[in-house]
Amino acid sequence: MNKYLFILLFACLCSCNGCSSDSEDKSAEIVLSNEDLLIKRYNELVVPMFKSYNGIEIPSEFHVDTKDKTINAGASFGYVEVSQGLIEVKKQSLQIFVLSHEVSHIVTISQAKLFGLKGEIPRGAVTNDYKKAEYLADLIAVHLMQTKLPKEFESLYADFDYLQQLLGPVTFTHPSGLDRINSLKEYLLNSKEENEPTAFKKQFLSIWNRD
């Protein structure tokens, strides 16, 4: 009787192990959707870059505009809105830059205070405050990628020509893609000649005080 009981228990254990293995195989086969991948990259790569900004609520909720096929995003306190076009982008570094740029808008004033600046972004006679905000968000995003995600930064840098086209022509609220890329290149050149934190502060102040 004990012999048969042992055989039965052994068979049950083998069966359970087989079930566990099957379960593991099934979980390994799970493929994330493009939307889930973007959210994962945002939470695991983008959000940690902004941890040093104390007291700032980094958006955690995602909204998707399924009708927008362009590469676009926006951020406010509490949520990020992304276009379907951004979700479908194959270049991870570009997705990270776009998302980082939007979050950078939220931390711009906090960064300004760290540099001893007060008030809102000043309006220049030539460069209005809207355009300055775009330059500054670009700068913060690229600086963070360069210092915290260097491989993603290198990939983005290799695509600067494409990014310039993507950023488009000048509008009332946005500088041209050419001017934005040139501003970033100026920072990157200074970061090689000096160091990244010094170049970052220098470029930030230059944009802030631009006429």
mmCIF file of C-alpha atoms in Angstrom:
data_model
loop_
_atom_site.group_PDB
_atom_site.id
_atom_site.type_symbol
_atom_site.label_atom_id
_atom_site.label_comp_id
_atom_site.label_asym_id
_atom_site.label_seq_id
_atom_site.Cartn_x
_atom_site.Cartn_y
_atom_site.Cartn_z
ATOM 1 C CA MET A 1 0.000 0.000 0.000
ATOM 2 C CA ASN A 2 2.806 2.395 0.912
ATOM 3 C CA LYS A 3 4.524 1.536 -2.343
ATOM 4 C CA TYR A 4 1.488 2.565 -4.378
ATOM 5 C CA LEU A 5 1.029 5.710 -2.298
ATOM 6 C CA PHE A 6 4.646 6.714 -2.993
ATOM 7 C CA ILE A 7 4.184 6.174 -6.725
ATOM 8 C CA LEU A 8 1.011 8.275 -6.673
ATOM 9 C CA LEU A 9 2.717 11.120 -4.816
ATOM 10 C CA PHE A 10 5.674 11.013 -7.195
ATOM 11 C CA ALA A 11 3.332 11.197 -10.179
ATOM 12 C CA CYS A 12 1.538 14.202 -8.666
ATOM 13 C CA LEU A 13 4.805 16.012 -8.045
ATOM 14 C CA CYS A 14 5.928 15.417 -11.615
ATOM 15 C CA SER A 15 2.591 16.672 -12.861
ATOM 16 C CA CYS A 16 2.851 19.854 -10.756
ATOM 17 C CA ASN A 17 6.376 20.512 -11.965
ATOM 18 C CA GLY A 18 5.160 20.111 -15.502
ATOM 19 C CA CYS A 19 2.371 22.626 -14.883
ATOM 20 C CA SER A 20 4.846 25.094 -13.416
ATOM 21 C CA SER A 21 7.106 24.708 -16.416
ATOM 22 C CA ASP A 22 4.189 25.203 -18.788
ATOM 23 C CA SER A 23 3.159 28.319 -16.875
ATOM 24 C CA GLU A 24 6.669 29.732 -17.073
ATOM 25 C CA ASP A 25 6.824 29.016 -20.790
ATOM 26 C CA LYS A 26 3.520 30.798 -21.350
ATOM 27 C CA SER A 27 4.613 33.853 -19.359
ATOM 28 C CA ALA A 28 7.850 33.971 -21.324
ATOM 29 C CA GLU A 29 5.833 34.091 -24.522
ATOM 30 C CA ILE A 30 3.964 37.265 -23.515
ATOM 31 C CA VAL A 31 4.736 40.053 -25.990
ATOM 32 C CA LEU A 32 4.153 43.637 -24.903
ATOM 33 C CA SER A 33 2.207 45.922 -27.198
ATOM 34 C CA ASN A 34 3.919 49.034 -28.556
ATOM 35 C CA GLU A 35 1.908 51.117 -26.112
ATOM 36 C CA ASP A 36 2.954 48.958 -23.163
ATOM 37 C CA LEU A 37 6.576 49.128 -24.318
ATOM 38 C CA LEU A 38 6.455 52.925 -24.415
ATOM 39 C CA ILE A 39 4.954 53.088 -20.928
ATOM 40 C CA LYS A 40 7.609 50.655 -19.686
ATOM 41 C CA ARG A 41 10.396 52.786 -21.166
ATOM 42 C CA TYR A 42 8.882 55.894 -19.647
ATOM 43 C CA ASN A 43 8.673 54.381 -16.165
ATOM 44 C CA GLU A 44 12.019 52.583 -16.238
ATOM 45 C CA LEU A 45 14.185 55.028 -18.203
ATOM 46 C CA VAL A 46 12.639 58.496 -18.297
ATOM 47 C CA VAL A 47 11.152 58.947 -14.821
ATOM 48 C CA PRO A 48 14.348 57.974 -12.924
ATOM 49 C CA MET A 49 16.287 60.735 -14.718
ATOM 50 C CA PHE A 50 14.149 63.352 -12.953
ATOM 51 C CA LYS A 51 14.435 61.952 -9.419
ATOM 52 C CA SER A 52 16.795 64.737 -8.363
ATOM 53 C CA TYR A 53 14.051 67.356 -8.785
ATOM 54 C CA ASN A 54 12.658 67.220 -5.279
ATOM 55 C CA GLY A 55 9.069 68.226 -4.707
ATOM 56 C CA ILE A 56 8.089 67.891 -8.366
ATOM 57 C CA GLU A 57 5.328 65.454 -9.250
ATOM 58 C CA ILE A 58 6.487 63.580 -12.328
ATOM 59 C CA PRO A 59 3.457 62.478 -14.393
ATOM 60 C CA SER A 60 2.536 58.820 -14.052
ATOM 61 C CA GLU A 61 -0.760 58.486 -15.927
ATOM 62 C CA PHE A 62 -0.743 57.916 -19.692
ATOM 63 C CA HIS A 63 -3.302 59.176 -22.194
ATOM 64 C CA VAL A 64 -3.092 58.101 -25.839
ATOM 65 C CA ASP A 65 -4.437 60.110 -28.757
ATOM 66 C CA THR A 66 -5.090 57.264 -31.159
ATOM 67 C CA LYS A 67 -6.100 59.654 -33.943
ATOM 68 C CA ASP A 68 -2.796 61.547 -33.947
ATOM 69 C CA LYS A 69 -0.388 59.727 -36.244
ATOM 70 C CA THR A 70 2.339 62.370 -35.914
ATOM 71 C CA ILE A 71 5.217 62.018 -33.462
ATOM 72 C CA ASN A 72 3.953 64.152 -30.623
ATOM 73 C CA ALA A 73 3.459 64.288 -26.873
ATOM 74 C CA GLY A 74 2.507 66.632 -24.083
ATOM 75 C CA ALA A 75 2.801 66.565 -20.312
ATOM 76 C CA SER A 76 1.031 68.205 -17.433
ATOM 77 C CA PHE A 77 1.045 67.640 -13.703
ATOM 78 C CA GLY A 78 -0.316 64.143 -13.251
ATOM 79 C CA TYR A 79 -0.407 62.783 -16.787
ATOM 80 C CA VAL A 80 1.391 62.409 -20.096
ATOM 81 C CA GLU A 81 -0.441 62.437 -23.412
ATOM 82 C CA VAL A 82 1.224 60.730 -26.346
ATOM 83 C CA SER A 83 0.269 60.338 -29.976
ATOM 84 C CA GLN A 84 -0.254 57.031 -31.697
ATOM 85 C CA GLY A 85 2.585 58.104 -33.964
ATOM 86 C CA LEU A 86 5.029 58.227 -31.046
ATOM 87 C CA ILE A 87 3.915 54.785 -29.899
ATOM 88 C CA GLU A 88 4.705 53.352 -33.319
ATOM 89 C CA VAL A 89 8.200 54.897 -33.533
ATOM 90 C CA LYS A 90 10.872 52.210 -33.779
ATOM 91 C CA LYS A 91 13.725 54.269 -32.331
ATOM 92 C CA GLN A 92 13.756 53.991 -28.552
ATOM 93 C CA SER A 93 16.139 56.938 -28.127
ATOM 94 C CA LEU A 94 13.738 59.213 -29.991
ATOM 95 C CA GLN A 95 10.832 58.125 -27.798
ATOM 96 C CA ILE A 96 12.922 58.801 -24.697
ATOM 97 C CA PHE A 97 13.885 62.264 -25.934
ATOM 98 C CA VAL A 98 10.302 63.244 -26.764
ATOM 99 C CA LEU A 99 9.020 62.080 -23.378
ATOM 100 C CA SER A 100 11.961 63.642 -21.536
ATOM 101 C CA HIS A 101 11.423 66.926 -23.363
ATOM 102 C CA GLU A 102 7.816 67.060 -22.177
ATOM 103 C CA VAL A 103 8.687 66.271 -18.559
ATOM 104 C CA SER A 104 11.474 68.857 -18.786
ATOM 105 C CA HIS A 105 8.843 71.551 -19.285
ATOM 106 C CA ILE A 106 7.518 70.668 -15.829
ATOM 107 C CA VAL A 107 10.910 70.957 -14.111
ATOM 108 C CA THR A 108 12.237 74.004 -16.001
ATOM 109 C CA ILE A 109 11.360 76.548 -13.306
ATOM 110 C CA SER A 110 12.765 74.268 -10.603
ATOM 111 C CA GLN A 111 15.999 74.026 -12.570
ATOM 112 C CA ALA A 112 16.044 77.800 -12.963
ATOM 113 C CA LYS A 113 15.765 78.210 -9.194
ATOM 114 C CA LEU A 114 18.712 75.853 -8.730
ATOM 115 C CA PHE A 115 20.708 78.279 -10.866
ATOM 116 C CA GLY A 116 19.579 81.242 -8.769
ATOM 117 C CA LEU A 117 17.038 82.542 -11.268
ATOM 118 C CA LYS A 118 13.684 83.912 -10.164
ATOM 119 C CA GLY A 119 10.238 84.194 -11.662
ATOM 120 C CA GLU A 120 8.952 82.874 -14.955
ATOM 121 C CA ILE A 121 10.874 82.520 -18.202
ATOM 122 C CA PRO A 122 11.484 86.102 -19.391
ATOM 123 C CA ARG A 123 10.228 87.228 -22.782
ATOM 124 C CA GLY A 124 12.945 88.510 -25.080
ATOM 125 C CA ALA A 125 12.536 91.072 -27.837
ATOM 126 C CA VAL A 126 13.541 88.479 -30.438
ATOM 127 C CA THR A 127 13.003 85.164 -28.664
ATOM 128 C CA ASN A 128 9.691 85.002 -26.838
ATOM 129 C CA ASP A 129 9.128 82.979 -23.684
ATOM 130 C CA TYR A 130 7.391 80.160 -25.574
ATOM 131 C CA LYS A 131 10.423 79.561 -27.748
ATOM 132 C CA LYS A 132 12.760 79.831 -24.784
ATOM 133 C CA ALA A 133 10.704 77.150 -23.038
ATOM 134 C CA GLU A 134 11.296 74.811 -25.979
ATOM 135 C CA TYR A 135 15.037 75.486 -26.055
ATOM 136 C CA LEU A 136 15.259 74.881 -22.307
ATOM 137 C CA ALA A 137 13.237 71.659 -22.405
ATOM 138 C CA ASP A 138 15.454 70.374 -25.227
ATOM 139 C CA LEU A 139 18.533 71.239 -23.204
ATOM 140 C CA ILE A 140 17.369 69.576 -19.992
ATOM 141 C CA ALA A 141 16.295 66.431 -21.845
ATOM 142 C CA VAL A 142 19.558 66.057 -23.754
ATOM 143 C CA HIS A 143 21.688 66.865 -20.707
ATOM 144 C CA LEU A 144 19.908 64.179 -18.687
ATOM 145 C CA MET A 145 20.201 61.636 -21.480
ATOM 146 C CA GLN A 146 23.881 62.444 -21.969
ATOM 147 C CA THR A 147 24.698 62.034 -18.275
ATOM 148 C CA LYS A 148 22.293 59.256 -17.263
ATOM 149 C CA LEU A 149 21.533 57.286 -20.441
ATOM 150 C CA PRO A 150 24.699 57.690 -22.538
ATOM 151 C CA LYS A 151 23.915 54.868 -24.977
ATOM 152 C CA GLU A 152 20.496 56.328 -25.720
ATOM 153 C CA PHE A 153 22.066 59.762 -26.091
ATOM 154 C CA GLU A 154 24.600 58.471 -28.623
ATOM 155 C CA SER A 155 21.777 56.913 -30.616
ATOM 156 C CA LEU A 156 19.817 60.169 -30.508
ATOM 157 C CA TYR A 157 22.866 62.214 -31.507
ATOM 158 C CA ALA A 158 23.348 60.001 -34.556
ATOM 159 C CA ASP A 159 19.786 60.911 -35.566
ATOM 160 C CA PHE A 160 20.103 64.683 -35.088
ATOM 161 C CA ASP A 161 19.480 65.300 -38.796
ATOM 162 C CA TYR A 162 16.237 63.341 -38.613
ATOM 163 C CA LEU A 163 15.298 65.051 -35.350
ATOM 164 C CA GLN A 164 15.850 68.441 -36.972
ATOM 165 C CA GLN A 165 13.367 67.554 -39.710
ATOM 166 C CA LEU A 166 10.941 66.205 -37.139
ATOM 167 C CA LEU A 167 11.031 69.424 -35.098
ATOM 168 C CA GLY A 168 9.927 71.306 -38.180
ATOM 169 C CA PRO A 169 9.862 74.972 -39.205
ATOM 170 C CA VAL A 170 9.672 78.006 -36.950
ATOM 171 C CA THR A 171 6.294 79.008 -35.511
ATOM 172 C CA PHE A 172 5.224 81.649 -33.007
ATOM 173 C CA THR A 173 5.675 79.198 -30.125
ATOM 174 C CA HIS A 174 8.487 76.982 -31.429
ATOM 175 C CA PRO A 175 11.952 77.707 -32.833
ATOM 176 C CA SER A 176 12.881 75.945 -36.054
ATOM 177 C CA GLY A 177 14.341 72.473 -35.881
ATOM 178 C CA LEU A 178 17.607 73.881 -37.235
ATOM 179 C CA ASP A 179 17.870 76.462 -34.445
ATOM 180 C CA ARG A 180 16.982 73.908 -31.783
ATOM 181 C CA ILE A 181 19.578 71.416 -32.974
ATOM 182 C CA ASN A 182 22.205 74.162 -33.239
ATOM 183 C CA SER A 183 21.473 75.167 -29.649
ATOM 184 C CA LEU A 184 21.986 71.580 -28.524
ATOM 185 C CA LYS A 185 25.198 71.287 -30.521
ATOM 186 C CA GLU A 186 26.495 74.442 -28.847
ATOM 187 C CA TYR A 187 25.891 72.871 -25.441
ATOM 188 C CA LEU A 188 27.516 69.589 -26.492
ATOM 189 C CA LEU A 189 30.585 71.386 -27.831
ATOM 190 C CA ASN A 190 30.950 73.316 -24.575
ATOM 191 C CA SER A 191 30.495 70.106 -22.576
ATOM 192 C CA LYS A 192 33.572 68.682 -24.297
ATOM 193 C CA GLU A 193 35.662 71.806 -23.769
ATOM 194 C CA GLU A 194 34.603 72.299 -20.138
ATOM 195 C CA ASN A 195 32.425 69.723 -18.382
ATOM 196 C CA GLU A 196 28.783 68.738 -18.627
ATOM 197 C CA PRO A 197 27.413 70.515 -15.509
ATOM 198 C CA THR A 198 29.257 73.756 -16.333
ATOM 199 C CA ALA A 199 28.198 73.664 -19.980
ATOM 200 C CA PHE A 200 24.614 72.882 -18.965
ATOM 201 C CA LYS A 201 24.411 75.864 -16.634
ATOM 202 C CA LYS A 202 26.099 78.151 -19.159
ATOM 203 C CA GLN A 203 23.681 77.190 -21.932
ATOM 204 C CA PHE A 204 20.662 77.364 -19.629
ATOM 205 C CA LEU A 205 21.524 80.901 -18.519
ATOM 206 C CA SER A 206 22.260 81.919 -22.096
ATOM 207 C CA ILE A 207 18.818 80.798 -23.261
ATOM 208 C CA TRP A 208 17.063 82.277 -20.218
ATOM 209 C CA ASN A 209 18.625 85.704 -20.750
ATOM 210 C CA ARG A 210 18.420 85.690 -24.545
ATOM 211 C CA ASP A 211 17.037 88.862 -26.123
#
